[in-house]
Amino acid sequence: MSRPTYDVSVVTTVRDVADARLHRIVGALADVGLTVEVLGFGTAEGAPPQASAVRIAPRRGAAGRIASSLASPWRARGRVVLVLDPDAVPSAWVRRLAGHPLVVDLSEDYAALLNDRAWARGLVGALSRWGARASTALAGRADLTVVADTHVPPMAARNRVVLRNLPYGDYLPPPTAPDPEPRALYIGDLRISRGLFDMIEAVAAAPGWTLDLVGPVSSTEESALTSRLACDDVRGRVRLHGRRPPREAWELARGAWVGFSLLHDTPAFRDAMPSKVFEYLTAGLAVVASPLPRQAELLTASAAGTVVDGPDAATAALRAYVAEPALLEMQRAAAREWAPVEDEEYSRFAGAVMALARTRGR
């Protein structure tokens, strides 16, 4: 096997290289002096600017994804292999036996997340959940297991580090004054369970409001979304921007009044603390959020937003911001006051990876 070329290879067999967590991880590793190559999908322009090398693979179907999951860890040229997706864990684990330390990053409870996928039903769903649980268990035996929150499995691991989706780096703009006309923002995956149509209905019934949606649209929602956006009450008021690298996506926070986080109460989201809430607050936006326990608790404690249960309540919140400018300013000021400044978790994570890169895999 050839001598490693980079300190770390970040491997994704599912995500676009514009993924925000991937960008934060690469940035943290580069900030401690590690060289990082990225293997994934999308375009090189969307990859983290701190990456030493980027290798883009074409997106293929289900068979292609399986092949990628098996082959990608072996294509990596880093001393340490860091995988971001559970389906690549088994192959990466085998490669670990050849002397390359393995880091697994699990950003979600993948077995629970499958309950939100229409295709994960019957035998296919059962096999997929079994595979997710098996890969998660194997991830616990990696040299370093990184999870995005305290509730994300595996709970038992050889070396488990919590790396929450707090903002890191300089991709977020500073807080700015709101635009003269009211505008809401959402950045993230676009699907029903993440409040896609709730946001649209809320804006449709709130005169004067517009909405910017940044992120990939789930294939199961594309047709319904196209039909809804063609209706007179929202035509021209809801703008789809597609997937964007983090810095480009968050430029749309300049001048926005509020950020949406209307995730539904699903097994995958119930205990979650969405990263976008932290990012909205850091950008100085008031937050309109569904009553998931942790985001509701944060917004209540910080007074930086409004907790709403359903699109009608979200519409009422939007109307209130227009009718009471002082309410909007009070919440935006609270957001600026609360905005997290937390690099400790990233430093701990990057230090642990550095130790693996410096002492093993040579």
CSV table of C-alpha atoms in Angstrom, one decimal:
chain,number,residue,atom,x,y,z
A,1,MET,CA,0.0,0.0,0.0
A,2,SER,CA,1.4,3.4,-0.9
A,3,ARG,CA,2.6,5.9,1.7
A,4,PRO,CA,-0.2,8.2,2.9
A,5,THR,CA,-0.3,11.6,1.1
A,6,TYR,CA,-2.6,13.5,3.6
A,7,ASP,CA,-3.1,13.5,7.3
A,8,VAL,CA,-6.8,12.9,7.0
A,9,SER,CA,-9.2,11.6,4.3
A,10,VAL,CA,-12.8,12.7,4.9
A,11,VAL,CA,-15.0,10.2,3.0
A,12,THR,CA,-18.7,10.6,2.3
A,13,THR,CA,-20.6,8.1,0.1
A,14,VAL,CA,-23.9,10.0,0.4
A,15,ARG,CA,-23.4,13.7,1.0
A,16,ASP,CA,-22.6,16.6,-1.2
A,17,VAL,CA,-19.2,18.2,-0.5
A,18,ALA,CA,-21.1,21.4,0.2
A,19,ASP,CA,-22.6,19.8,3.3
A,20,ALA,CA,-22.3,22.2,6.2
A,21,ARG,CA,-21.1,19.7,8.8
A,22,LEU,CA,-18.5,18.4,6.4
A,23,HIS,CA,-17.2,22.0,6.0
A,24,ARG,CA,-17.0,22.6,9.7
A,25,ILE,CA,-15.1,19.4,10.3
A,26,VAL,CA,-12.6,20.1,7.6
A,27,GLY,CA,-12.2,23.6,8.8
A,28,ALA,CA,-11.5,22.4,12.4
A,29,LEU,CA,-8.9,19.9,11.2
A,30,ALA,CA,-7.2,22.4,8.9
A,31,ASP,CA,-7.0,24.9,11.8
A,32,VAL,CA,-4.8,22.6,13.8
A,33,GLY,CA,-2.5,22.1,10.8
A,34,LEU,CA,-3.7,18.9,9.4
A,35,THR,CA,-3.8,18.3,5.7
A,36,VAL,CA,-7.2,17.0,4.5
A,37,GLU,CA,-8.5,15.4,1.4
A,38,VAL,CA,-12.2,15.2,0.7
A,39,LEU,CA,-13.9,12.4,-1.2
A,40,GLY,CA,-17.6,12.9,-2.1
A,41,PHE,CA,-20.2,14.1,-4.5
A,42,GLY,CA,-21.2,17.5,-6.0
A,43,THR,CA,-18.7,20.0,-7.4
A,44,ALA,CA,-15.2,21.0,-6.4
A,45,GLU,CA,-16.4,24.6,-6.1
A,46,GLY,CA,-18.8,23.5,-3.3
A,47,ALA,CA,-16.1,21.8,-1.2
A,48,PRO,CA,-14.5,23.3,1.9
A,49,PRO,CA,-11.9,25.9,0.9
A,50,GLN,CA,-9.5,24.5,3.5
A,51,ALA,CA,-9.3,21.1,1.9
A,52,SER,CA,-5.9,20.2,0.5
A,53,ALA,CA,-7.5,18.0,-2.2
A,54,VAL,CA,-11.0,17.2,-3.4
A,55,ARG,CA,-12.0,14.2,-5.4
A,56,ILE,CA,-15.5,14.2,-6.8
A,57,ALA,CA,-17.4,11.0,-7.8
A,58,PRO,CA,-20.4,10.9,-10.1
A,59,ARG,CA,-23.8,10.2,-8.4
A,60,ARG,CA,-25.2,6.8,-9.3
A,61,GLY,CA,-28.1,4.7,-8.4
A,62,ALA,CA,-28.5,2.3,-5.5
A,63,ALA,CA,-26.0,-0.2,-6.9
A,64,GLY,CA,-23.5,2.6,-7.5
A,65,ARG,CA,-24.0,3.8,-3.9
A,66,ILE,CA,-23.2,0.3,-2.6
A,67,ALA,CA,-20.1,0.1,-4.7
A,68,SER,CA,-19.0,3.5,-3.5
A,69,SER,CA,-19.6,2.5,0.1
A,70,LEU,CA,-17.3,-0.5,-0.4
A,71,ALA,CA,-14.6,1.3,-2.5
A,72,SER,CA,-14.3,4.8,-1.2
A,73,PRO,CA,-12.5,4.1,2.1
A,74,TRP,CA,-9.9,2.2,0.0
A,75,ARG,CA,-9.4,5.1,-2.3
A,76,ALA,CA,-8.5,7.4,0.6
A,77,ARG,CA,-4.9,8.6,0.8
A,78,GLY,CA,-4.9,9.9,4.3
A,79,ARG,CA,-3.2,8.5,7.4
A,80,VAL,CA,-6.6,8.7,9.1
A,81,VAL,CA,-9.8,7.8,7.4
A,82,LEU,CA,-12.9,9.7,8.6
A,83,VAL,CA,-16.2,8.5,7.3
A,84,LEU,CA,-19.4,10.5,7.5
A,85,ASP,CA,-22.0,7.9,6.5
A,86,PRO,CA,-22.9,4.6,8.2
A,87,ASP,CA,-22.9,2.5,5.0
A,88,ALA,CA,-19.2,3.1,4.6
A,89,VAL,CA,-18.3,2.0,8.1
A,90,PRO,CA,-17.9,-1.8,7.4
A,91,SER,CA,-15.4,-1.3,4.5
A,92,ALA,CA,-13.5,1.4,6.4
A,93,TRP,CA,-13.3,-0.9,9.4
A,94,VAL,CA,-11.7,-3.6,7.3
A,95,ARG,CA,-9.2,-1.0,6.0
A,96,ARG,CA,-8.5,-0.1,9.6
A,97,LEU,CA,-7.0,-3.6,10.0
A,98,ALA,CA,-4.3,-2.5,7.4
A,99,GLY,CA,-3.1,0.2,9.8
A,100,HIS,CA,-5.2,3.2,9.0
A,101,PRO,CA,-6.9,4.7,12.1
A,102,LEU,CA,-10.7,5.0,11.7
A,103,VAL,CA,-12.8,8.0,12.8
A,104,VAL,CA,-16.6,7.7,12.3
A,105,ASP,CA,-18.8,10.8,12.4
A,106,LEU,CA,-22.5,10.1,13.1
A,107,SER,CA,-24.6,13.2,12.8
A,108,GLU,CA,-28.0,11.5,13.3
A,109,ASP,CA,-29.7,8.5,14.8
A,110,TYR,CA,-29.8,6.8,11.4
A,111,ALA,CA,-32.1,3.9,12.4
A,112,ALA,CA,-34.6,6.4,13.7
A,113,LEU,CA,-34.2,8.6,10.7
A,114,LEU,CA,-35.4,5.8,8.4
A,115,ASN,CA,-38.8,6.2,10.0
A,116,ASP,CA,-39.1,9.5,8.0
A,117,ARG,CA,-38.3,7.9,4.7
A,118,ALA,CA,-41.2,6.7,2.5
A,119,TRP,CA,-39.1,4.1,0.8
A,120,ALA,CA,-38.0,2.5,4.2
A,121,ARG,CA,-41.1,0.3,4.5
A,122,GLY,CA,-41.6,-3.5,4.7
A,123,LEU,CA,-38.6,-5.8,4.1
A,124,VAL,CA,-36.5,-3.0,2.6
A,125,GLY,CA,-37.1,-0.8,5.7
A,126,ALA,CA,-36.4,-3.6,8.1
A,127,LEU,CA,-33.1,-4.5,6.3
A,128,SER,CA,-32.1,-0.9,6.2
A,129,ARG,CA,-32.7,-0.4,9.9
A,130,TRP,CA,-30.7,-3.5,10.7
A,131,GLY,CA,-27.9,-2.2,8.6
A,132,ALA,CA,-28.0,1.2,10.2
A,133,ARG,CA,-27.9,-0.4,13.7
A,134,ALA,CA,-25.1,-2.8,12.8
A,135,SER,CA,-23.0,0.0,11.3
A,136,THR,CA,-23.6,2.2,14.3
A,137,ALA,CA,-22.5,-0.5,16.6
A,138,LEU,CA,-19.4,-1.1,14.5
A,139,ALA,CA,-18.7,2.7,14.6
A,140,GLY,CA,-18.4,2.4,18.4
A,141,ARG,CA,-15.3,0.2,17.9
A,142,ALA,CA,-13.5,2.9,15.7
A,143,ASP,CA,-10.5,4.6,17.1
A,144,LEU,CA,-12.6,7.7,17.5
A,145,THR,CA,-16.4,7.9,17.4
A,146,VAL,CA,-17.9,11.4,16.9
A,147,VAL,CA,-21.6,12.1,17.4
A,148,ALA,CA,-23.5,15.3,16.8
A,149,ASP,CA,-25.4,15.3,20.0
A,150,THR,CA,-25.6,13.5,23.4
A,151,HIS,CA,-28.6,11.4,22.3
A,152,VAL,CA,-27.0,10.2,19.0
A,153,PRO,CA,-25.9,6.5,19.2
A,154,PRO,CA,-23.8,4.6,19.9
A,155,MET,CA,-23.9,5.4,23.6
A,156,ALA,CA,-21.1,3.0,24.3
A,157,ALA,CA,-17.9,3.5,22.3
A,158,ARG,CA,-14.2,3.0,22.7
A,159,ASN,CA,-13.5,6.7,22.4
A,160,ARG,CA,-16.7,8.8,22.0
A,161,VAL,CA,-16.6,12.6,21.4
A,162,VAL,CA,-19.7,14.8,21.1
A,163,LEU,CA,-19.3,17.5,18.4
A,164,ARG,CA,-22.5,19.5,18.3
A,165,ASN,CA,-23.5,21.4,15.2
A,166,LEU,CA,-22.5,24.7,16.6
A,167,PRO,CA,-21.2,27.3,14.2
A,168,TYR,CA,-17.5,27.2,13.5
A,169,GLY,CA,-15.4,29.3,11.2
A,170,ASP,CA,-16.4,32.5,9.4
A,171,TYR,CA,-19.2,31.3,7.1
A,172,LEU,CA,-21.9,33.2,8.9
A,173,PRO,CA,-22.4,36.9,8.2
A,174,PRO,CA,-22.5,39.3,11.1
A,175,PRO,CA,-25.9,40.5,12.2
A,176,THR,CA,-27.4,43.1,9.9
A,177,ALA,CA,-30.4,45.4,10.0
A,178,PRO,CA,-33.6,43.8,8.6
A,179,ASP,CA,-34.7,44.6,5.1
A,180,PRO,CA,-37.6,47.1,4.7
A,181,GLU,CA,-39.9,44.2,3.5
A,182,PRO,CA,-40.4,41.2,5.7
A,183,ARG,CA,-38.4,38.1,4.6
A,184,ALA,CA,-38.1,34.6,6.2
A,185,LEU,CA,-35.2,32.2,5.6
A,186,TYR,CA,-34.7,28.5,5.8
A,187,ILE,CA,-31.5,26.6,5.1
A,188,GLY,CA,-31.4,22.8,5.1
A,189,ASP,CA,-32.9,19.8,3.5
A,190,LEU,CA,-36.4,20.5,2.0
A,191,ARG,CA,-38.9,17.8,2.9
A,192,ILE,CA,-42.3,17.5,4.6
A,193,SER,CA,-40.9,16.3,7.9
A,194,ARG,CA,-38.7,19.4,8.1
A,195,GLY,CA,-41.6,21.7,7.7
A,196,LEU,CA,-41.3,22.5,4.0
A,197,PHE,CA,-45.0,23.0,3.3
A,198,ASP,CA,-45.7,24.5,6.8
A,199,MET,CA,-43.3,27.3,5.9
A,200,ILE,CA,-44.9,27.9,2.6
A,201,GLU,CA,-48.4,28.0,4.0
A,202,ALA,CA,-47.3,30.3,6.8
A,203,VAL,CA,-45.9,32.8,4.4
A,204,ALA,CA,-48.9,32.4,2.0
A,205,ALA,CA,-51.3,33.7,4.7
A,206,ALA,CA,-48.9,36.5,5.9
A,207,PRO,CA,-49.3,39.5,3.6
A,208,GLY,CA,-46.0,41.0,2.4
A,209,TRP,CA,-43.8,38.2,3.5
A,210,THR,CA,-41.4,36.4,1.2
A,211,LEU,CA,-39.4,33.2,1.8
A,212,ASP,CA,-36.0,32.0,0.7
A,213,LEU,CA,-35.5,28.3,0.8
A,214,VAL,CA,-31.9,27.0,0.5
A,215,GLY,CA,-31.2,23.3,0.2
A,216,PRO,CA,-31.9,20.2,-1.8
A,217,VAL,CA,-35.5,19.2,-2.3
A,218,SER,CA,-36.5,15.6,-1.5
A,219,SER,CA,-37.4,13.8,-4.7
A,220,THR,CA,-40.7,12.7,-3.1
A,221,GLU,CA,-41.7,16.3,-2.6
A,222,GLU,CA,-40.6,17.8,-5.9
A,223,SER,CA,-43.9,17.4,-7.8
A,224,ALA,CA,-46.1,18.7,-4.9
A,225,LEU,CA,-43.7,21.6,-4.4
A,226,THR,CA,-43.8,22.6,-8.0
A,227,SER,CA,-47.6,22.6,-8.0
A,228,ARG,CA,-47.8,24.6,-4.8
A,229,LEU,CA,-45.4,27.3,-5.9
A,230,ALA,CA,-47.4,27.8,-9.1
A,231,CYS,CA,-50.4,28.9,-7.1
A,232,ASP,CA,-51.3,32.6,-7.1
A,233,ASP,CA,-50.9,33.2,-3.4
A,234,VAL,CA,-47.2,32.3,-3.3
A,235,ARG,CA,-46.1,32.8,-6.9
A,236,GLY,CA,-42.9,35.0,-6.8
A,237,ARG,CA,-43.0,35.1,-3.0
A,238,VAL,CA,-41.1,31.8,-2.4
A,239,ARG,CA,-37.7,31.5,-3.9
A,240,LEU,CA,-35.8,28.2,-4.3
A,241,HIS,CA,-32.0,28.5,-4.3
A,242,GLY,CA,-31.0,24.8,-4.3
A,243,ARG,CA,-28.0,23.5,-2.5
A,244,ARG,CA,-25.3,26.1,-1.8
A,245,PRO,CA,-21.9,26.0,0.1
A,246,PRO,CA,-22.4,27.3,3.6
A,247,ARG,CA,-20.9,30.8,3.1
A,248,GLU,CA,-23.0,31.4,0.0
A,249,ALA,CA,-26.1,30.0,1.6
A,250,TRP,CA,-25.8,32.1,4.7
A,251,GLU,CA,-25.3,35.3,2.7
A,252,LEU,CA,-29.1,35.3,2.4
A,253,ALA,CA,-29.3,35.9,6.2
A,254,ARG,CA,-28.3,39.5,5.5
A,255,GLY,CA,-31.5,41.5,5.9
A,256,ALA,CA,-33.7,38.5,6.7
A,257,TRP,CA,-36.2,39.1,9.6
A,258,VAL,CA,-36.6,35.5,10.8
A,259,GLY,CA,-35.3,32.0,10.4
A,260,PHE,CA,-37.6,29.0,10.3
A,261,SER,CA,-37.1,25.6,12.1
A,262,LEU,CA,-40.5,23.9,11.8
A,263,LEU,CA,-39.3,20.3,12.1
A,264,HIS,CA,-42.0,17.8,12.8
A,265,ASP,CA,-42.1,15.6,15.9
A,266,THR,CA,-40.6,12.4,14.4
A,267,PRO,CA,-38.4,9.9,16.2
A,268,ALA,CA,-35.3,11.3,14.6
A,269,PHE,CA,-36.1,14.9,15.5
A,270,ARG,CA,-37.8,14.6,18.9
A,271,ASP,CA,-34.6,14.9,20.9
A,272,ALA,CA,-32.6,17.0,18.3
A,273,MET,CA,-31.2,20.5,18.6
A,274,PRO,CA,-31.2,21.6,15.0
A,275,SER,CA,-28.0,23.3,13.9
A,276,LYS,CA,-29.9,25.9,12.0
A,277,VAL,CA,-31.3,27.4,15.2
A,278,PHE,CA,-27.7,28.1,16.5
A,279,GLU,CA,-26.9,29.6,13.1
A,280,TYR,CA,-29.9,31.8,12.9
A,281,LEU,CA,-29.2,33.2,16.4
A,282,THR,CA,-25.5,33.8,15.5
A,283,ALA,CA,-26.7,35.7,12.4
A,284,GLY,CA,-29.0,37.8,14.6
A,285,LEU,CA,-32.3,36.4,13.3
A,286,ALA,CA,-35.4,35.9,15.3
A,287,VAL,CA,-36.4,32.2,15.1
A,288,VAL,CA,-39.8,30.7,14.4
A,289,ALA,CA,-39.7,27.1,15.5
A,290,SER,CA,-41.9,24.1,16.1
A,291,PRO,CA,-42.4,22.9,19.7
A,292,LEU,CA,-39.7,20.2,19.7
A,293,PRO,CA,-38.5,20.1,23.3
A,294,ARG,CA,-35.0,21.3,23.0
A,295,GLN,CA,-35.4,24.1,20.5
A,296,ALA,CA,-38.5,25.3,22.4
A,297,GLU,CA,-36.6,25.3,25.6
A,298,LEU,CA,-33.8,27.3,24.1
A,299,LEU,CA,-36.1,29.9,22.5
A,300,THR,CA,-38.1,30.3,25.7
A,301,ALA,CA,-34.9,30.7,27.8
A,302,SER,CA,-33.3,33.1,25.3
A,303,ALA,CA,-36.4,35.1,24.3
A,304,ALA,CA,-35.0,35.0,20.8
A,305,GLY,CA,-37.9,33.7,18.9
A,306,THR,CA,-41.5,32.3,18.9
A,307,VAL,CA,-42.5,28.7,19.3
A,308,VAL,CA,-45.5,27.7,17.1
A,309,ASP,CA,-47.5,24.6,16.6
A,310,GLY,CA,-48.5,24.4,13.0
A,311,PRO,CA,-48.6,26.8,10.0
A,312,ASP,CA,-51.5,28.9,11.3
A,313,ALA,CA,-49.6,29.7,14.4
A,314,ALA,CA,-46.5,30.5,12.3
A,315,THR,CA,-48.6,32.9,10.2
A,316,ALA,CA,-49.7,34.6,13.4
A,317,ALA,CA,-46.1,35.0,14.5
A,318,LEU,CA,-45.2,36.5,11.1
A,319,ARG,CA,-48.1,39.0,11.3
A,320,ALA,CA,-47.1,39.9,14.8
A,321,TYR,CA,-43.6,40.9,13.7
A,322,VAL,CA,-45.0,43.3,11.2
A,323,ALA,CA,-47.6,44.7,13.6
A,324,GLU,CA,-45.1,45.1,16.4
A,325,PRO,CA,-41.7,46.1,15.2
A,326,ALA,CA,-40.5,46.3,18.8
A,327,LEU,CA,-41.2,42.6,19.3
A,328,LEU,CA,-39.0,41.7,16.3
A,329,GLU,CA,-36.2,43.9,17.5
A,330,MET,CA,-36.4,42.6,21.0
A,331,GLN,CA,-36.1,39.0,19.8
A,332,ARG,CA,-33.3,39.8,17.3
A,333,ALA,CA,-31.4,41.6,20.1
A,334,ALA,CA,-31.8,38.5,22.3
A,335,ALA,CA,-30.5,36.4,19.5
A,336,ARG,CA,-27.4,38.5,19.2
A,337,GLU,CA,-26.9,38.4,23.0
A,338,TRP,CA,-27.3,34.6,23.1
A,339,ALA,CA,-25.3,33.6,20.0
A,340,PRO,CA,-23.0,30.8,21.0
A,341,VAL,CA,-19.2,31.2,20.9
A,342,GLU,CA,-18.0,27.7,21.4
A,343,ASP,CA,-14.8,26.3,19.9
A,344,GLU,CA,-14.0,23.9,22.7
A,345,GLU,CA,-15.7,20.9,21.2
A,346,TYR,CA,-14.1,21.5,17.8
A,347,SER,CA,-10.7,21.8,19.4
A,348,ARG,CA,-11.2,18.6,21.4
A,349,PHE,CA,-12.3,16.8,18.2
A,350,ALA,CA,-9.4,18.1,16.1
A,351,GLY,CA,-6.9,17.3,18.8
A,352,ALA,CA,-8.1,13.7,19.0
A,353,VAL,CA,-7.8,13.3,15.2
A,354,MET,CA,-4.4,14.9,15.2
A,355,ALA,CA,-3.2,12.5,17.8
A,356,LEU,CA,-4.2,9.6,15.6
A,357,ALA,CA,-2.6,11.1,12.5
A,358,ARG,CA,0.7,11.8,14.3
A,359,THR,CA,1.1,8.6,16.1
A,360,ARG,CA,-0.4,6.0,13.8
A,361,GLY,CA,-1.0,5.2,10.2
A,362,ARG,CA,2.5,6.2,9.0
